[in-house]
Coordinates of C-alpha atoms in Angstrom, one line a residue:
X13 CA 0.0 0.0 0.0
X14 CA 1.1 3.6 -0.9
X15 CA 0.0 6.9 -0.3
X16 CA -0.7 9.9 -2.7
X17 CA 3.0 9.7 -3.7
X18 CA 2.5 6.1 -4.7
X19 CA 5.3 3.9 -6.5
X20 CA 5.2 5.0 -9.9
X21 CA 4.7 8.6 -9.0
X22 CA 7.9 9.5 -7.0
X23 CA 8.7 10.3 -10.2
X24 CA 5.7 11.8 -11.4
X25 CA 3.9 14.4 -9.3
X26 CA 0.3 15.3 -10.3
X27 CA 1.1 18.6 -12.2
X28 CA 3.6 17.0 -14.6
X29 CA 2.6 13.7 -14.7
X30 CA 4.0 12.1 -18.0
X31 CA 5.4 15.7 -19.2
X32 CA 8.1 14.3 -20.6
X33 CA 6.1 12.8 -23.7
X34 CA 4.7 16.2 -24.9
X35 CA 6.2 15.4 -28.2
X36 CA 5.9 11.8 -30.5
X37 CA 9.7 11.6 -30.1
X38 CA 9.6 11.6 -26.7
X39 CA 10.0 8.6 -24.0
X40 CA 8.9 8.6 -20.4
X41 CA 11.6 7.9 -17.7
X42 CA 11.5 4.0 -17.2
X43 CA 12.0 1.9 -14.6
X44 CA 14.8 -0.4 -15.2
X45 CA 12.4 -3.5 -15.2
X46 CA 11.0 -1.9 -18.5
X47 CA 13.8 -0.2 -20.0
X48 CA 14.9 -3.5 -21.5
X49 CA 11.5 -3.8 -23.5
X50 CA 12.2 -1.1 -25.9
X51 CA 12.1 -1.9 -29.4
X52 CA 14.7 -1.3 -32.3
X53 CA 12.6 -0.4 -34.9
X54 CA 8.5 0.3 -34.8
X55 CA 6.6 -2.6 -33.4
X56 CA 3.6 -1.5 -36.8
X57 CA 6.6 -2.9 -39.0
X58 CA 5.4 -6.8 -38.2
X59 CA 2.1 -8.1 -38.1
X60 CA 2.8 -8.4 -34.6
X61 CA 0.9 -6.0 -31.7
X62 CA 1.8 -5.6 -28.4
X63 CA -0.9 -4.5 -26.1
X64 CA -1.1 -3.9 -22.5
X65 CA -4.0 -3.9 -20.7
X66 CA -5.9 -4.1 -17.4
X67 CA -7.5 -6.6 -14.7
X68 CA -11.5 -6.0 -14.7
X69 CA -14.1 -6.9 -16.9
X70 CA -13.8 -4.2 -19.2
X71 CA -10.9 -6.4 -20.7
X72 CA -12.6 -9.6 -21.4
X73 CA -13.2 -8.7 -25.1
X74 CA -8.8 -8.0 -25.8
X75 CA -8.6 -11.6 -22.9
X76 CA -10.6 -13.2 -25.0
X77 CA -9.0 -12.3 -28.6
X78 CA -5.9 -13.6 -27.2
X79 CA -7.2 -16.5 -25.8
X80 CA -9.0 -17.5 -28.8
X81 CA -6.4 -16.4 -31.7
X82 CA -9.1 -14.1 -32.7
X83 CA -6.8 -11.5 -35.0
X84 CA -5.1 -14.3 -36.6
X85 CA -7.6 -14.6 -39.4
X86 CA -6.6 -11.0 -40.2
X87 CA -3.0 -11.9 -40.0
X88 CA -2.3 -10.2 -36.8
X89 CA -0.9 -12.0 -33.9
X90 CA -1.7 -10.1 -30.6
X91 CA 1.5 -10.2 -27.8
X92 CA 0.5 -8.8 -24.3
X93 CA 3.2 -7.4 -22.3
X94 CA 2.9 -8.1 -18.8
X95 CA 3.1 -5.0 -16.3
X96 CA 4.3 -4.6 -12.8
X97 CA 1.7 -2.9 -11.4
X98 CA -1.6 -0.7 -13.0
X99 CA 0.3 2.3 -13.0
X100 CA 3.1 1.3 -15.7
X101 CA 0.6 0.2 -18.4
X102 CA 0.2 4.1 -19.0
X103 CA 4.1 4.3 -18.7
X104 CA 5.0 1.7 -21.0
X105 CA 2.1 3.0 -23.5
X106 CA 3.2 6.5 -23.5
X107 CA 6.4 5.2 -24.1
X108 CA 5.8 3.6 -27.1
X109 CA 6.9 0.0 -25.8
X110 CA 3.5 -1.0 -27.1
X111 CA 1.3 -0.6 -30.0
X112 CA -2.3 -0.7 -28.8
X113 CA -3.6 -0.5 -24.9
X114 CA -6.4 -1.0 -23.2
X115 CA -6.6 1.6 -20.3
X116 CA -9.4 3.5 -18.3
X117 CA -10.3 6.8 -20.4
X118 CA -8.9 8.5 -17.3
X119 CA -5.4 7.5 -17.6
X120 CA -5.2 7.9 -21.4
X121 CA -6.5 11.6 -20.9
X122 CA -2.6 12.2 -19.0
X123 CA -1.0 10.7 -22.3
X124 CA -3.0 13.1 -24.9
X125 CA -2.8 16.2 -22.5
X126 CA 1.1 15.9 -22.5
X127 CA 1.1 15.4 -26.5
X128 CA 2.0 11.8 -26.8
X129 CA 0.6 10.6 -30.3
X130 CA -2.3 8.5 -28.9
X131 CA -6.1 7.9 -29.9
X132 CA -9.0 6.1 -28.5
X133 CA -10.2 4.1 -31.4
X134 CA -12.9 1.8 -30.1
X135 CA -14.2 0.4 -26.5
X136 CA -13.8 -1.9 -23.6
X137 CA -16.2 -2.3 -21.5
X138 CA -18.5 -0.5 -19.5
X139 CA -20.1 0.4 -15.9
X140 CA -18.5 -1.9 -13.4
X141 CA -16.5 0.4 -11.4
X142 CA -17.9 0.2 -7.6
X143 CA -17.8 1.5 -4.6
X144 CA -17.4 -0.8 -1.5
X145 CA -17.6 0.5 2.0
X146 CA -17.5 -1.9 5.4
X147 CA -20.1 -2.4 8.0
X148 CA -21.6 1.0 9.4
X149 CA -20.7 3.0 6.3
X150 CA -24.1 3.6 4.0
X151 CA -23.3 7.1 2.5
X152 CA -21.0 9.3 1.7
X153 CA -21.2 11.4 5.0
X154 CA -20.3 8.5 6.4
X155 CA -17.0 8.0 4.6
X156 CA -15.8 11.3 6.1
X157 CA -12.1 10.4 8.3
X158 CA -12.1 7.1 6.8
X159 CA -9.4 5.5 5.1
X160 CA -10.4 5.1 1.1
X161 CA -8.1 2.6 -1.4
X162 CA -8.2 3.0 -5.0
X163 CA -5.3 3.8 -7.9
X164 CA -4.1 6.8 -9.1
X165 CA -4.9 8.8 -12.1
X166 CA -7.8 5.7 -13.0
X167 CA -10.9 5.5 -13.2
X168 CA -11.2 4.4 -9.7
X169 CA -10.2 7.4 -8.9
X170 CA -12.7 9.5 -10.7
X171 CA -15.9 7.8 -10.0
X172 CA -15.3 8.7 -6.1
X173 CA -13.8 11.8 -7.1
X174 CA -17.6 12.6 -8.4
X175 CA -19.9 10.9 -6.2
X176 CA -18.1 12.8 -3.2
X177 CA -18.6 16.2 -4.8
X178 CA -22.1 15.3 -5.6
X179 CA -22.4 14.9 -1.3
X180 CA -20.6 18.3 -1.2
X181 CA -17.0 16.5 -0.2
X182 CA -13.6 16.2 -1.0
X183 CA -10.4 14.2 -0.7
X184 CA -9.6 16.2 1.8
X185 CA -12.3 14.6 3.8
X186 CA -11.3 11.4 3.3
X187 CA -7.4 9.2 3.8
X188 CA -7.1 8.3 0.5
X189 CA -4.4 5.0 -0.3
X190 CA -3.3 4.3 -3.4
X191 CA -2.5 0.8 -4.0
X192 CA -0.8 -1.3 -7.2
X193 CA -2.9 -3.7 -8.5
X194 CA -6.3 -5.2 -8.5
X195 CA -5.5 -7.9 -6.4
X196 CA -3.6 -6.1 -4.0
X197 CA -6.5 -3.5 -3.3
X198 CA -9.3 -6.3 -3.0
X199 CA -7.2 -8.4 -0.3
X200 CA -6.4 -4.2 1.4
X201 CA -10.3 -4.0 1.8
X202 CA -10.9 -7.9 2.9
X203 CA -8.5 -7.7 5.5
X204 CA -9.6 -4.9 6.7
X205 CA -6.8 -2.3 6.0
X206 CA -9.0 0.1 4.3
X207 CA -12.4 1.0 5.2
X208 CA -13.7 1.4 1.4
X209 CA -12.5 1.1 -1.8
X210 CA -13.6 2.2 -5.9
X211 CA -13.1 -1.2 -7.7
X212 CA -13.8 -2.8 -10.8
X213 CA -15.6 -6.2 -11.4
X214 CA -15.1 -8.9 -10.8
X215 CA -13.1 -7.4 -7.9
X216 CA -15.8 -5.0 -6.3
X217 CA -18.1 -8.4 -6.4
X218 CA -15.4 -10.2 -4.7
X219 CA -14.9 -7.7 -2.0
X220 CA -18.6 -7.6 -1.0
X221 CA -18.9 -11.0 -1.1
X222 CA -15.5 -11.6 1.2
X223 CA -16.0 -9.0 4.3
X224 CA -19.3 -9.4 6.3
X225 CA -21.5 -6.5 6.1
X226 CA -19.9 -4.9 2.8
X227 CA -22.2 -1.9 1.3
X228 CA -22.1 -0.8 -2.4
X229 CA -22.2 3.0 -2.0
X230 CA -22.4 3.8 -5.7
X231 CA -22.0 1.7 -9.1
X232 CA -21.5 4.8 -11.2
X233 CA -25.0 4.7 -12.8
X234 CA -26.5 6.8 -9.8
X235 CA -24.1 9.5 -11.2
X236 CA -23.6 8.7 -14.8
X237 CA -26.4 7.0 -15.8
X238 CA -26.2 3.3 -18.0
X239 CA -23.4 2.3 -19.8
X240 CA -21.0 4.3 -18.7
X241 CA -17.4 4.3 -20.3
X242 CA -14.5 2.4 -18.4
X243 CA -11.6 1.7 -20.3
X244 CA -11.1 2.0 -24.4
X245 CA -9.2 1.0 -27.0
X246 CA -6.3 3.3 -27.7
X247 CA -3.4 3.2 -30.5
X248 CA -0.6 5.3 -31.2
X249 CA -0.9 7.7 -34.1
X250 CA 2.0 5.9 -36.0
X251 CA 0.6 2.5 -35.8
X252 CA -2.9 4.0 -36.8
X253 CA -1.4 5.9 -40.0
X254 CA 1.5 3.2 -41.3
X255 CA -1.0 -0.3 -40.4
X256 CA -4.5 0.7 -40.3
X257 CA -5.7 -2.9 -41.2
X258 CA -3.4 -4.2 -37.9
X259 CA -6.0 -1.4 -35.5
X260 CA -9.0 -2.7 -37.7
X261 CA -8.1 -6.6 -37.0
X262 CA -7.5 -5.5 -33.1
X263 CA -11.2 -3.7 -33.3
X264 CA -12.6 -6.5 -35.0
X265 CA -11.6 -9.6 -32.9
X266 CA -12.6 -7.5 -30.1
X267 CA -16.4 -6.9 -31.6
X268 CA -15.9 -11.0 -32.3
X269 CA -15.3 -11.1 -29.0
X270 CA -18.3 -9.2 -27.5
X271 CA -20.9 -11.3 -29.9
X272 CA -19.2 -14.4 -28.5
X273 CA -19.5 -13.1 -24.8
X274 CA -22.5 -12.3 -25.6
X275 CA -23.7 -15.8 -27.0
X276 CA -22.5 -17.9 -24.0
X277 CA -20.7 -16.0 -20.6
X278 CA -20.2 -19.5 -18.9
X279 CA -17.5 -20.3 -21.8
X280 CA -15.9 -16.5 -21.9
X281 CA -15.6 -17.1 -18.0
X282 CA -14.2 -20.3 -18.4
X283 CA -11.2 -18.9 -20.4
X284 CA -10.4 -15.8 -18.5
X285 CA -11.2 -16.9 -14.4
X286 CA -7.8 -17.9 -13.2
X287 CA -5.7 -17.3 -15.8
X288 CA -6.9 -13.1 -16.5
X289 CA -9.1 -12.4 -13.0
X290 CA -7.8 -13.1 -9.8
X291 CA -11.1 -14.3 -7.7
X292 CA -13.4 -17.3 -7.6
X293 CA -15.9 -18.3 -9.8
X294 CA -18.8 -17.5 -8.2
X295 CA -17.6 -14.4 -7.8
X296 CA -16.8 -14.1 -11.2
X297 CA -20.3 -15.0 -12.5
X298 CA -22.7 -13.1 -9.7
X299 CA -20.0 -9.8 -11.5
X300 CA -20.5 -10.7 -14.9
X301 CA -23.4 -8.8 -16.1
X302 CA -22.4 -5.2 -14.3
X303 CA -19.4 -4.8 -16.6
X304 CA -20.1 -5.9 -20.0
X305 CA -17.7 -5.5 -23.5
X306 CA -19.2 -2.4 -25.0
X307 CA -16.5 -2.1 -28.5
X308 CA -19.3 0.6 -30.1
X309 CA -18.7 3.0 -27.6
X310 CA -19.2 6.4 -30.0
X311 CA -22.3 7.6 -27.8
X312 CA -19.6 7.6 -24.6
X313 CA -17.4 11.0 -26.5
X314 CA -19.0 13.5 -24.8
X315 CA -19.1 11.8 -21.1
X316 CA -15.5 11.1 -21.6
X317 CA -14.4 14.5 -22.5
X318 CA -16.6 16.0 -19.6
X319 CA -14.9 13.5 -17.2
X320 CA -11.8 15.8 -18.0
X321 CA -13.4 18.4 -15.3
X322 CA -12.7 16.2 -12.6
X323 CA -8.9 15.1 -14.4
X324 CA -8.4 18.8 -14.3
X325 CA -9.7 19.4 -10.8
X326 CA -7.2 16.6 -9.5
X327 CA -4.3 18.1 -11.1
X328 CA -3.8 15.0 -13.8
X329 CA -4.4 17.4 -16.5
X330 CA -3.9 21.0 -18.0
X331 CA -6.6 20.9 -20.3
X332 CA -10.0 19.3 -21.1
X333 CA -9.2 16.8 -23.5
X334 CA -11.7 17.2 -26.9
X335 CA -13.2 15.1 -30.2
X336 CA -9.1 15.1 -31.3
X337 CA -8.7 12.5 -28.5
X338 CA -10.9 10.0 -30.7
X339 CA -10.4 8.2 -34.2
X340 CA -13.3 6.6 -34.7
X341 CA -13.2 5.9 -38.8
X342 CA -11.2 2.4 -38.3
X343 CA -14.0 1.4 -35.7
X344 CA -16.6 2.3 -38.7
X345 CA -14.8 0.9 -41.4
X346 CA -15.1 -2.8 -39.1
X347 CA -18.7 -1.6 -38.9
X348 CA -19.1 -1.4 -42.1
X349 CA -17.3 -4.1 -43.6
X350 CA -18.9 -6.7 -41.3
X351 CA -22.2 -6.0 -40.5
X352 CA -23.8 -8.8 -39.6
X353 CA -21.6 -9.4 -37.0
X354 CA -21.8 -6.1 -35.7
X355 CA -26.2 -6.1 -35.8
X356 CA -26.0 -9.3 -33.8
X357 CA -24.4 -7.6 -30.7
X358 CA -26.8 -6.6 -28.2
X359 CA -24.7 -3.5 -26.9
X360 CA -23.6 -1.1 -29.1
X361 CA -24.2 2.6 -29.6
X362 CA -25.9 2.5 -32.6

């Protein structure tokens, strides 16, 4: 556990988080364990793409088109590179160690305020972040002097961000921790080292289900109404302009995904409990319908761009991000080219 000065920020303070990559050329300080993963020449020069991505639900759809080969019929092999902790997916991304991530809106809203060449081309998933108080706490009056885990920068961080401010609050009223990874802030809140946390399925599930008397103060739809963006899609510019069809294969296994999530959850659970998410199975499948794979997330532009108040208001970002922060055309193109597919989903925004 770590405070507000958490491990990844000793080196990067609010006000200039990830500075250092205002410009395409630019590279973020590393920690060593990363600095060997730099590439010699552009990872968009092979039909190989390296990802990064999260821990919650809102990755099943990129867990499950690696699981299931499901860019290989486009000729794209997908590579995750395995992260430390939460915090150095944005790092390594930024960095341009990887091609593609998949990454709460919050934390790709640092990368395009300091310049890097980034876009949000499709979705992740949706709703599903939660928060989990203990016994005795049933508001957010009640939270005041209490100690409060989440991760910095995230989405985590934004939904209690808001739904204090709603009750008239602040950070300031609260001991907030900031912890590493998903795991690591469920077993904080189970054993009792924090008294509430913002989490994201199947984690927040877990959490209630693993410390008597656990209250769900807020699932982000009391604030931001259904289907809510979580995390999205994001490429770097260079991948985008010199191997569109690479992006479009990503964004299309992914909406392969979704219908196939869609079609039968007990299978999608099957290959992603253990191996992806960190909890049990019942767990797993009492969480699996409050944070579905949403890839058509055009109708989310607006609520992510007006999330950059509260990004500004923290002191993650200069200013609000706008429509440049989103390339949508590849995500049409799949559209368009595979319709059938795409009217058989049952969540989409169109």
């Amino acid at each position: 556990m770590c405070d507000r000065d958490g491990t990844f920020y000793r080196n990067f303070s609010r006000r200039n988080f990830l500075k250092s990559s205002a410009t395409a050329a630019a590279t973020l300080a590393l920690p060593p364990s990363l600095a060997g993963l730099l590439m010699p020449e552009p990872a968009f020069a092979a039909t190989t793409v390296k990802a990064t991505h999260g821990s919650g639900f809102c990755n099943m759809g990129i867990f499950l088109a690696k699981e299931r080969g499901l860019t290989k019929a486009d000729g794209v092999d997908l590579e995750f590179v395995v992260t430390p902790s939460n915090t150095e997916i944005t790092t390594m991304f930024g960095a341009g160690l990887v091609d593609i991530s998949m990454i709460p809106y919050s934390n790709f809203m640092t990368l395009y305020d300091a310049g890097a060449p980034v876009k949000i081309v499709a979705g992740g998933g949706v709703q599903g972040c939660i928060i989990v108080a203990k016994e005795g706490i049933k508001s957010a009056a009640d939270l005041k002097g209490k100690t409060f885990g989440t991760f910095q920068a995230d989405t985590l961080e934004v939904l209690p961000y808001d739904y204090l401010k709603k009750a008239g609050l602040t950070f300031k009223d609260v001991q907030i921790k900031y912890l590493d990874t998903s795991p690591e802030l469920a077993q904080a809140f189970i054993a009792g080292a924090v008294d509430a946390i913002c989490h994201i399925e199947p984690y927040a599930t877990q959490c209630v289900l693993g410390r008597k008397g656990a209250t769900v103060l807020s699932d982000g739809t009391d604030l931001y109404g259904k289907g809510y963006s979580d995390c999205v899609l994001a490429a770097r510019t260079p991948l985008i302009e010199k191997n569109p069809a690479a992006v479009k294969a990503v964004i299309k296994a992914l909406m392969v995904a979704q219908s196939q999530a869609e079609a039968d959850k007990a299978a999608a659970l099957k290959d992603t409990v253990g191996k992806y998410y960190k909890t049990s199975m019942d767990a797993a499948i009492d969480a699996s319908t409050k944070q579905p794979i949403v890839v058509d997330q055009r109708n989310q532009t607006q609520f992510i761009i007006d999330r950059g108040v509260s990004m500004q208001e923290l002191g993650y970002v200069k200013k609000l991000p706008d429509k440049g922060a989103f390339d949508w055309s590849l995500l049409e193109s799949v559209i368009a080219d595979n319709k059938a597919l795409y009217d058989g989903l049952k969540l989409k925004s169109a």
